[in-house]
Amino acid sequence: MTSVEHSPLTRKLSAFVALSEVELAVLERLHQRRRSFVAGRDMVHQGQSAQAAYILSAGWVCSYKLQADGTRQIVDFQVPGDFLGLRSVLLRTSDHSFEPIVDIEAAEVLTSDLLEAFARTPRLATAILWAASRDEAMVVEHLVGIGRRDADARMAHFLLELGSRLALVGMGTEDGYDCPLTQYHLADALGLSAIHVNRVLRQLRENGLVTFRDGRVTFHDYEGLVELAEFDPAYLDQSGPLLK
């Protein structure tokens, strides 16, 4: 048994493929360059080239784009098991920045390491492509949320999606999950003001659906929240491995 066998990334990829001992050994090598990063200091900058990708092992990260006037739009949040900057490595230039929300631990993955892993284990390469495709599907859902869902449904959908992502890596259940995000993070990500976020969270709490307080999301009526958000987790593709 390798030390990476129960890592968040392994748990995540196992939703797509039943990993062999050879594939687990390759994942172990991808985790060799372990690094720590402090909260609030960008680990990857927008426009940066010749960079590495990272596998997030512990902690939370936000990815965001800066505008010319200095304002930012949070594109997504990364949780343990996620790749950071995978697309940017393959495209050679990062089109957005990554900032740790809390102190984090991550494995640095060089482009050469990644290409070697792809060449040696095509099934693992397919699983990583699945993870990247899943990330793209989430971005599409976020775009729909900002463009078409009202604020209550948008918030509900976002909290449910986070819960599903965390459940996949053993960090969440239908009862809830720990969450270090602030109302300002939620505002940046959901296209709302911080005041509006506060109002929406209060309404969801008063309706007996969910409470977000003191770094903890607690679901009171999970099915009711799913109905409000019209949340269909099929786009997350977590029902079980397609490749045995």
PDB file of C-alpha atoms in Angstrom:
ATOM      1  CA  MET A   1       0.000   0.000   0.000  1.00  0.00           C
ATOM      2  CA  THR A   2       1.372   3.420  -0.937  1.00  0.00           C
ATOM      3  CA  SER A   3       1.002   6.485   1.256  1.00  0.00           C
ATOM      4  CA  VAL A   4      -0.970   8.181  -1.515  1.00  0.00           C
ATOM      5  CA  GLU A   5      -3.632   5.469  -1.673  1.00  0.00           C
ATOM      6  CA  HIS A   6      -6.028   7.370   0.584  1.00  0.00           C
ATOM      7  CA  SER A   7      -5.049  10.870  -0.534  1.00  0.00           C
ATOM      8  CA  PRO A   8      -7.795  13.289  -1.642  1.00  0.00           C
ATOM      9  CA  LEU A   9      -6.666  13.109  -5.286  1.00  0.00           C
ATOM     10  CA  THR A  10      -6.761   9.304  -5.264  1.00  0.00           C
ATOM     11  CA  ARG A  11     -10.233   9.315  -3.738  1.00  0.00           C
ATOM     12  CA  LYS A  12     -11.378  11.790  -6.362  1.00  0.00           C
ATOM     13  CA  LEU A  13      -9.906   9.964  -9.377  1.00  0.00           C
ATOM     14  CA  SER A  14     -11.279   6.673  -8.059  1.00  0.00           C
ATOM     15  CA  ALA A  15     -14.748   8.004  -8.896  1.00  0.00           C
ATOM     16  CA  PHE A  16     -13.717   7.545 -12.528  1.00  0.00           C
ATOM     17  CA  VAL A  17     -11.207   4.692 -12.613  1.00  0.00           C
ATOM     18  CA  ALA A  18     -10.270   1.812 -10.328  1.00  0.00           C
ATOM     19  CA  LEU A  19      -6.580   2.635  -9.910  1.00  0.00           C
ATOM     20  CA  SER A  20      -4.001  -0.150 -10.213  1.00  0.00           C
ATOM     21  CA  GLU A  21      -0.837  -0.495  -8.142  1.00  0.00           C
ATOM     22  CA  VAL A  22       1.180   0.877 -11.072  1.00  0.00           C
ATOM     23  CA  GLU A  23      -1.099   3.918 -11.351  1.00  0.00           C
ATOM     24  CA  LEU A  24      -0.933   4.497  -7.599  1.00  0.00           C
ATOM     25  CA  ALA A  25       2.872   4.367  -7.791  1.00  0.00           C
ATOM     26  CA  VAL A  26       2.831   7.045 -10.504  1.00  0.00           C
ATOM     27  CA  LEU A  27       0.543   9.195  -8.349  1.00  0.00           C
ATOM     28  CA  GLU A  28       2.967   8.717  -5.464  1.00  0.00           C
ATOM     29  CA  ARG A  29       5.769  10.147  -7.620  1.00  0.00           C
ATOM     30  CA  LEU A  30       3.580  13.114  -8.584  1.00  0.00           C
ATOM     31  CA  HIS A  31       3.262  13.894  -4.852  1.00  0.00           C
ATOM     32  CA  GLN A  32       7.026  13.914  -4.156  1.00  0.00           C
ATOM     33  CA  ARG A  33       7.632  17.690  -4.285  1.00  0.00           C
ATOM     34  CA  ARG A  34       5.553  18.690  -1.285  1.00  0.00           C
ATOM     35  CA  ARG A  35       5.302  22.390  -0.472  1.00  0.00           C
ATOM     36  CA  SER A  36       3.509  24.663   1.969  1.00  0.00           C
ATOM     37  CA  PHE A  37       1.967  28.049   1.139  1.00  0.00           C
ATOM     38  CA  VAL A  38       0.646  30.713   3.482  1.00  0.00           C
ATOM     39  CA  ALA A  39      -2.812  32.202   3.261  1.00  0.00           C
ATOM     40  CA  GLY A  40      -3.255  35.387   1.252  1.00  0.00           C
ATOM     41  CA  ARG A  41      -0.092  35.154  -0.867  1.00  0.00           C
ATOM     42  CA  ASP A  42      -0.581  34.150  -4.512  1.00  0.00           C
ATOM     43  CA  MET A  43       1.082  30.874  -5.446  1.00  0.00           C
ATOM     44  CA  VAL A  44       0.448  31.438  -9.171  1.00  0.00           C
ATOM     45  CA  HIS A  45       0.050  34.842 -10.808  1.00  0.00           C
ATOM     46  CA  GLN A  46      -2.116  35.713 -13.793  1.00  0.00           C
ATOM     47  CA  GLY A  47       0.151  35.925 -16.848  1.00  0.00           C
ATOM     48  CA  GLN A  48       2.861  33.802 -15.255  1.00  0.00           C
ATOM     49  CA  SER A  49       4.709  31.421 -17.588  1.00  0.00           C
ATOM     50  CA  ALA A  50       7.078  28.469 -17.126  1.00  0.00           C
ATOM     51  CA  GLN A  51       5.207  27.348 -14.014  1.00  0.00           C
ATOM     52  CA  ALA A  52       4.350  24.084 -12.334  1.00  0.00           C
ATOM     53  CA  ALA A  53       0.937  22.669 -11.594  1.00  0.00           C
ATOM     54  CA  TYR A  54      -0.019  21.703  -8.051  1.00  0.00           C
ATOM     55  CA  ILE A  55      -2.064  18.978  -6.414  1.00  0.00           C
ATOM     56  CA  LEU A  56      -3.854  20.431  -3.403  1.00  0.00           C
ATOM     57  CA  SER A  57      -3.425  18.087  -0.425  1.00  0.00           C
ATOM     58  CA  ALA A  58      -4.793  20.204   2.436  1.00  0.00           C
ATOM     59  CA  GLY A  59      -6.509  23.572   2.703  1.00  0.00           C
ATOM     60  CA  TRP A  60      -8.620  25.750   0.395  1.00  0.00           C
ATOM     61  CA  VAL A  61      -7.595  27.948  -2.544  1.00  0.00           C
ATOM     62  CA  CYS A  62      -9.473  30.456  -4.680  1.00  0.00           C
ATOM     63  CA  SER A  63      -8.769  31.013  -8.372  1.00  0.00           C
ATOM     64  CA  TYR A  64      -9.511  34.484  -9.687  1.00  0.00           C
ATOM     65  CA  LYS A  65      -9.021  36.915 -12.551  1.00  0.00           C
ATOM     66  CA  LEU A  66      -7.921  40.513 -12.100  1.00  0.00           C
ATOM     67  CA  GLN A  67      -9.407  43.316 -14.163  1.00  0.00           C
ATOM     68  CA  ALA A  68      -7.515  46.389 -15.357  1.00  0.00           C
ATOM     69  CA  ASP A  69      -9.130  48.513 -12.629  1.00  0.00           C
ATOM     70  CA  GLY A  70      -7.866  46.161  -9.921  1.00  0.00           C
ATOM     71  CA  THR A  71     -11.179  44.452  -9.207  1.00  0.00           C
ATOM     72  CA  ARG A  72     -11.315  40.680  -9.200  1.00  0.00           C
ATOM     73  CA  GLN A  73     -13.745  37.915 -10.044  1.00  0.00           C
ATOM     74  CA  ILE A  74     -13.362  34.625  -8.207  1.00  0.00           C
ATOM     75  CA  VAL A  75     -13.712  31.872 -10.792  1.00  0.00           C
ATOM     76  CA  ASP A  76     -13.832  28.912  -8.419  1.00  0.00           C
ATOM     77  CA  PHE A  77     -12.600  27.461  -5.161  1.00  0.00           C
ATOM     78  CA  GLN A  78     -10.236  24.505  -4.993  1.00  0.00           C
ATOM     79  CA  VAL A  79     -10.458  21.874  -2.262  1.00  0.00           C
ATOM     80  CA  PRO A  80      -8.166  18.941  -1.421  1.00  0.00           C
ATOM     81  CA  GLY A  81      -7.798  16.583  -4.355  1.00  0.00           C
ATOM     82  CA  ASP A  82      -7.994  19.338  -6.967  1.00  0.00           C
ATOM     83  CA  PHE A  83      -5.321  20.269  -9.473  1.00  0.00           C
ATOM     84  CA  LEU A  84      -4.203  23.898  -9.539  1.00  0.00           C
ATOM     85  CA  GLY A  85      -2.970  25.343 -12.819  1.00  0.00           C
ATOM     86  CA  LEU A  86      -3.218  22.163 -14.866  1.00  0.00           C
ATOM     87  CA  ARG A  87      -4.609  23.964 -17.915  1.00  0.00           C
ATOM     88  CA  SER A  88      -2.079  26.758 -17.580  1.00  0.00           C
ATOM     89  CA  VAL A  89       0.835  24.305 -17.620  1.00  0.00           C
ATOM     90  CA  LEU A  90      -0.349  22.769 -20.861  1.00  0.00           C
ATOM     91  CA  LEU A  91      -1.062  26.218 -22.374  1.00  0.00           C
ATOM     92  CA  ARG A  92       2.245  27.583 -20.998  1.00  0.00           C
ATOM     93  CA  THR A  93       0.745  30.774 -19.521  1.00  0.00           C
ATOM     94  CA  SER A  94      -1.596  31.143 -16.563  1.00  0.00           C
ATOM     95  CA  ASP A  95      -4.770  33.053 -17.439  1.00  0.00           C
ATOM     96  CA  HIS A  96      -5.719  33.513 -13.771  1.00  0.00           C
ATOM     97  CA  SER A  97      -4.230  33.580 -10.269  1.00  0.00           C
ATOM     98  CA  PHE A  98      -4.412  31.166  -7.326  1.00  0.00           C
ATOM     99  CA  GLU A  99      -4.520  32.430  -3.748  1.00  0.00           C
ATOM    100  CA  PRO A 100      -4.594  30.192  -0.649  1.00  0.00           C
ATOM    101  CA  ILE A 101      -7.538  31.062   1.580  1.00  0.00           C
ATOM    102  CA  VAL A 102      -5.891  29.293   4.520  1.00  0.00           C
ATOM    103  CA  ASP A 103      -2.397  27.863   4.924  1.00  0.00           C
ATOM    104  CA  ILE A 104      -2.199  24.948   2.510  1.00  0.00           C
ATOM    105  CA  GLU A 105      -0.108  21.946   1.546  1.00  0.00           C
ATOM    106  CA  ALA A 106       0.337  21.040  -2.109  1.00  0.00           C
ATOM    107  CA  ALA A 107       2.512  18.850  -4.309  1.00  0.00           C
ATOM    108  CA  GLU A 108       4.351  20.653  -7.097  1.00  0.00           C
ATOM    109  CA  VAL A 109       4.065  18.866 -10.460  1.00  0.00           C
ATOM    110  CA  LEU A 110       6.397  19.877 -13.280  1.00  0.00           C
ATOM    111  CA  THR A 111       5.257  19.669 -16.880  1.00  0.00           C
ATOM    112  CA  SER A 112       7.831  16.944 -17.546  1.00  0.00           C
ATOM    113  CA  ASP A 113       6.494  14.892 -14.607  1.00  0.00           C
ATOM    114  CA  LEU A 114       2.965  15.201 -15.907  1.00  0.00           C
ATOM    115  CA  LEU A 115       3.818  14.241 -19.482  1.00  0.00           C
ATOM    116  CA  GLU A 116       5.838  11.249 -18.267  1.00  0.00           C
ATOM    117  CA  ALA A 117       2.912  10.120 -16.124  1.00  0.00           C
ATOM    118  CA  PHE A 118       0.562  10.443 -19.092  1.00  0.00           C
ATOM    119  CA  ALA A 119       2.914   8.382 -21.282  1.00  0.00           C
ATOM    120  CA  ARG A 120       3.386   5.618 -18.700  1.00  0.00           C
ATOM    121  CA  THR A 121      -0.222   5.264 -17.561  1.00  0.00           C
ATOM    122  CA  PRO A 122      -2.842   6.158 -20.192  1.00  0.00           C
ATOM    123  CA  ARG A 123      -5.696   5.222 -17.830  1.00  0.00           C
ATOM    124  CA  LEU A 124      -4.413   7.690 -15.257  1.00  0.00           C
ATOM    125  CA  ALA A 125      -4.113  10.321 -17.996  1.00  0.00           C
ATOM    126  CA  THR A 126      -7.754   9.664 -18.885  1.00  0.00           C
ATOM    127  CA  ALA A 127      -8.751  10.047 -15.226  1.00  0.00           C
ATOM    128  CA  ILE A 128      -6.976  13.411 -14.995  1.00  0.00           C
ATOM    129  CA  LEU A 129      -8.717  14.469 -18.223  1.00  0.00           C
ATOM    130  CA  TRP A 130     -11.986  13.453 -16.546  1.00  0.00           C
ATOM    131  CA  ALA A 131     -11.130  15.676 -13.564  1.00  0.00           C
ATOM    132  CA  ALA A 132     -10.354  18.601 -15.894  1.00  0.00           C
ATOM    133  CA  SER A 133     -13.612  18.030 -17.796  1.00  0.00           C
ATOM    134  CA  ARG A 134     -15.496  17.979 -14.502  1.00  0.00           C
ATOM    135  CA  ASP A 135     -13.930  21.314 -13.561  1.00  0.00           C
ATOM    136  CA  GLU A 136     -15.114  22.737 -16.894  1.00  0.00           C
ATOM    137  CA  ALA A 137     -18.639  21.455 -16.221  1.00  0.00           C
ATOM    138  CA  MET A 138     -18.603  23.284 -12.868  1.00  0.00           C
ATOM    139  CA  VAL A 139     -17.549  26.536 -14.550  1.00  0.00           C
ATOM    140  CA  VAL A 140     -20.529  26.161 -16.921  1.00  0.00           C
ATOM    141  CA  GLU A 141     -22.858  25.695 -13.934  1.00  0.00           C
ATOM    142  CA  HIS A 142     -21.389  28.776 -12.253  1.00  0.00           C
ATOM    143  CA  LEU A 143     -21.974  30.806 -15.422  1.00  0.00           C
ATOM    144  CA  VAL A 144     -25.583  29.648 -15.552  1.00  0.00           C
ATOM    145  CA  GLY A 145     -25.943  30.463 -11.866  1.00  0.00           C
ATOM    146  CA  ILE A 146     -24.721  34.028 -12.225  1.00  0.00           C
ATOM    147  CA  GLY A 147     -26.707  34.609 -15.401  1.00  0.00           C
ATOM    148  CA  ARG A 148     -30.008  32.857 -14.695  1.00  0.00           C
ATOM    149  CA  ARG A 149     -30.526  31.815 -11.065  1.00  0.00           C
ATOM    150  CA  ASP A 150     -31.919  34.196  -8.487  1.00  0.00           C
ATOM    151  CA  ALA A 151     -29.737  34.909  -5.451  1.00  0.00           C
ATOM    152  CA  ASP A 152     -31.330  32.305  -3.152  1.00  0.00           C
ATOM    153  CA  ALA A 153     -31.068  29.493  -5.714  1.00  0.00           C
ATOM    154  CA  ARG A 154     -27.570  30.586  -6.692  1.00  0.00           C
ATOM    155  CA  MET A 155     -26.348  30.383  -3.098  1.00  0.00           C
ATOM    156  CA  ALA A 156     -28.139  27.093  -2.475  1.00  0.00           C
ATOM    157  CA  HIS A 157     -26.667  25.527  -5.610  1.00  0.00           C
ATOM    158  CA  PHE A 158     -23.177  26.707  -4.704  1.00  0.00           C
ATOM    159  CA  LEU A 159     -23.345  25.298  -1.155  1.00  0.00           C
ATOM    160  CA  LEU A 160     -24.719  21.987  -2.418  1.00  0.00           C
ATOM    161  CA  GLU A 161     -22.014  21.710  -5.062  1.00  0.00           C
ATOM    162  CA  LEU A 162     -19.296  22.362  -2.500  1.00  0.00           C
ATOM    163  CA  GLY A 163     -20.826  19.718  -0.260  1.00  0.00           C
ATOM    164  CA  SER A 164     -20.812  17.153  -3.064  1.00  0.00           C
ATOM    165  CA  ARG A 165     -17.208  17.942  -3.977  1.00  0.00           C
ATOM    166  CA  LEU A 166     -16.098  17.611  -0.372  1.00  0.00           C
ATOM    167  CA  ALA A 167     -18.072  14.392   0.145  1.00  0.00           C
ATOM    168  CA  LEU A 168     -16.109  12.837  -2.719  1.00  0.00           C
ATOM    169  CA  VAL A 169     -12.848  13.288  -0.785  1.00  0.00           C
ATOM    170  CA  GLY A 170     -14.294  12.377   2.611  1.00  0.00           C
ATOM    171  CA  MET A 171     -14.705  15.921   3.943  1.00  0.00           C
ATOM    172  CA  GLY A 172     -18.464  16.455   3.759  1.00  0.00           C
ATOM    173  CA  THR A 173     -21.833  14.759   4.251  1.00  0.00           C
ATOM    174  CA  GLU A 174     -25.500  15.634   3.783  1.00  0.00           C
ATOM    175  CA  ASP A 175     -25.317  17.029   7.330  1.00  0.00           C
ATOM    176  CA  GLY A 176     -22.744  19.657   6.319  1.00  0.00           C
ATOM    177  CA  TYR A 177     -19.049  20.475   6.130  1.00  0.00           C
ATOM    178  CA  ASP A 178     -16.370  22.820   7.451  1.00  0.00           C
ATOM    179  CA  CYS A 179     -15.889  25.859   5.218  1.00  0.00           C
ATOM    180  CA  PRO A 180     -13.363  28.714   5.683  1.00  0.00           C
ATOM    181  CA  LEU A 181     -14.957  31.047   3.129  1.00  0.00           C
ATOM    182  CA  THR A 182     -16.052  34.520   4.166  1.00  0.00           C
ATOM    183  CA  GLN A 183     -19.068  36.433   2.919  1.00  0.00           C
ATOM    184  CA  TYR A 184     -16.658  38.486   0.807  1.00  0.00           C
ATOM    185  CA  HIS A 185     -15.430  35.303  -0.914  1.00  0.00           C
ATOM    186  CA  LEU A 186     -19.026  34.302  -1.593  1.00  0.00           C
ATOM    187  CA  ALA A 187     -19.819  37.765  -2.919  1.00  0.00           C
ATOM    188  CA  ASP A 188     -16.865  37.714  -5.327  1.00  0.00           C
ATOM    189  CA  ALA A 189     -17.715  34.234  -6.570  1.00  0.00           C
ATOM    190  CA  LEU A 190     -21.482  34.618  -6.907  1.00  0.00           C
ATOM    191  CA  GLY A 191     -21.680  38.132  -8.337  1.00  0.00           C
ATOM    192  CA  LEU A 192     -23.434  39.531  -5.259  1.00  0.00           C
ATOM    193  CA  SER A 193     -22.602  42.243  -2.776  1.00  0.00           C
ATOM    194  CA  ALA A 194     -21.495  41.212   0.710  1.00  0.00           C
ATOM    195  CA  ILE A 195     -24.679  42.766   2.101  1.00  0.00           C
ATOM    196  CA  HIS A 196     -26.776  40.720  -0.324  1.00  0.00           C
ATOM    197  CA  VAL A 197     -24.890  37.548   0.653  1.00  0.00           C
ATOM    198  CA  ASN A 198     -25.669  38.226   4.308  1.00  0.00           C
ATOM    199  CA  ARG A 199     -29.351  38.731   3.487  1.00  0.00           C
ATOM    200  CA  VAL A 200     -29.567  35.545   1.400  1.00  0.00           C
ATOM    201  CA  LEU A 201     -27.853  33.403   4.051  1.00  0.00           C
ATOM    202  CA  ARG A 202     -30.194  34.792   6.700  1.00  0.00           C
ATOM    203  CA  GLN A 203     -33.235  33.977   4.534  1.00  0.00           C
ATOM    204  CA  LEU A 204     -32.039  30.418   3.902  1.00  0.00           C
ATOM    205  CA  ARG A 205     -31.448  29.969   7.641  1.00  0.00           C
ATOM    206  CA  GLU A 206     -34.859  31.395   8.587  1.00  0.00           C
ATOM    207  CA  ASN A 207     -36.503  29.084   6.057  1.00  0.00           C
ATOM    208  CA  GLY A 208     -34.942  26.131   7.884  1.00  0.00           C
ATOM    209  CA  LEU A 209     -32.767  25.033   4.956  1.00  0.00           C
ATOM    210  CA  VAL A 210     -29.119  25.700   5.802  1.00  0.00           C
ATOM    211  CA  THR A 211     -26.945  27.644   8.233  1.00  0.00           C
ATOM    212  CA  PHE A 212     -23.487  28.990   7.420  1.00  0.00           C
ATOM    213  CA  ARG A 213     -21.904  30.195  10.650  1.00  0.00           C
ATOM    214  CA  ASP A 214     -18.499  30.072  12.372  1.00  0.00           C
ATOM    215  CA  GLY A 215     -16.809  28.252   9.499  1.00  0.00           C
ATOM    216  CA  ARG A 216     -19.429  25.504   9.253  1.00  0.00           C
ATOM    217  CA  VAL A 217     -22.170  24.825   6.694  1.00  0.00           C
ATOM    218  CA  THR A 218     -25.000  22.864   8.324  1.00  0.00           C
ATOM    219  CA  PHE A 219     -27.801  21.428   6.207  1.00  0.00           C
ATOM    220  CA  HIS A 220     -31.147  21.389   8.026  1.00  0.00           C
ATOM    221  CA  ASP A 221     -33.330  20.373   5.074  1.00  0.00           C
ATOM    222  CA  TYR A 222     -31.062  18.927   2.397  1.00  0.00           C
ATOM    223  CA  GLU A 223     -33.849  17.856   0.050  1.00  0.00           C
ATOM    224  CA  GLY A 224     -35.575  21.208   0.419  1.00  0.00           C
ATOM    225  CA  LEU A 225     -32.354  22.981  -0.527  1.00  0.00           C
ATOM    226  CA  VAL A 226     -31.945  20.669  -3.537  1.00  0.00           C
ATOM    227  CA  GLU A 227     -35.478  21.554  -4.639  1.00  0.00           C
ATOM    228  CA  LEU A 228     -34.866  25.281  -4.248  1.00  0.00           C
ATOM    229  CA  ALA A 229     -31.631  25.150  -6.252  1.00  0.00           C
ATOM    230  CA  GLU A 230     -32.938  22.584  -8.779  1.00  0.00           C
ATOM    231  CA  PHE A 231     -29.623  20.893  -8.041  1.00  0.00           C
ATOM    232  CA  ASP A 232     -28.841  17.896 -10.239  1.00  0.00           C
ATOM    233  CA  PRO A 233     -25.364  16.539  -9.374  1.00  0.00           C
ATOM    234  CA  ALA A 234     -25.084  14.568 -12.643  1.00  0.00           C
ATOM    235  CA  TYR A 235     -22.565  17.118 -14.003  1.00  0.00           C
ATOM    236  CA  LEU A 236     -20.199  16.194 -11.152  1.00  0.00           C
ATOM    237  CA  ASP A 237     -20.153  12.575 -12.384  1.00  0.00           C
ATOM    238  CA  GLN A 238     -19.488  11.022  -8.954  1.00  0.00           C
ATOM    239  CA  SER A 239     -21.670   7.916  -9.165  1.00  0.00           C
ATOM    240  CA  GLY A 240     -18.827   5.415  -9.518  1.00  0.00           C
ATOM    241  CA  PRO A 241     -15.867   4.334 -11.647  1.00  0.00           C
ATOM    242  CA  LEU A 242     -16.474   3.963 -15.371  1.00  0.00           C
ATOM    243  CA  LEU A 243     -13.167   2.174 -15.896  1.00  0.00           C
ATOM    244  CA  LYS A 244     -12.509  -0.974 -13.865  1.00  0.00           C
TER     245      LYS A 244
END
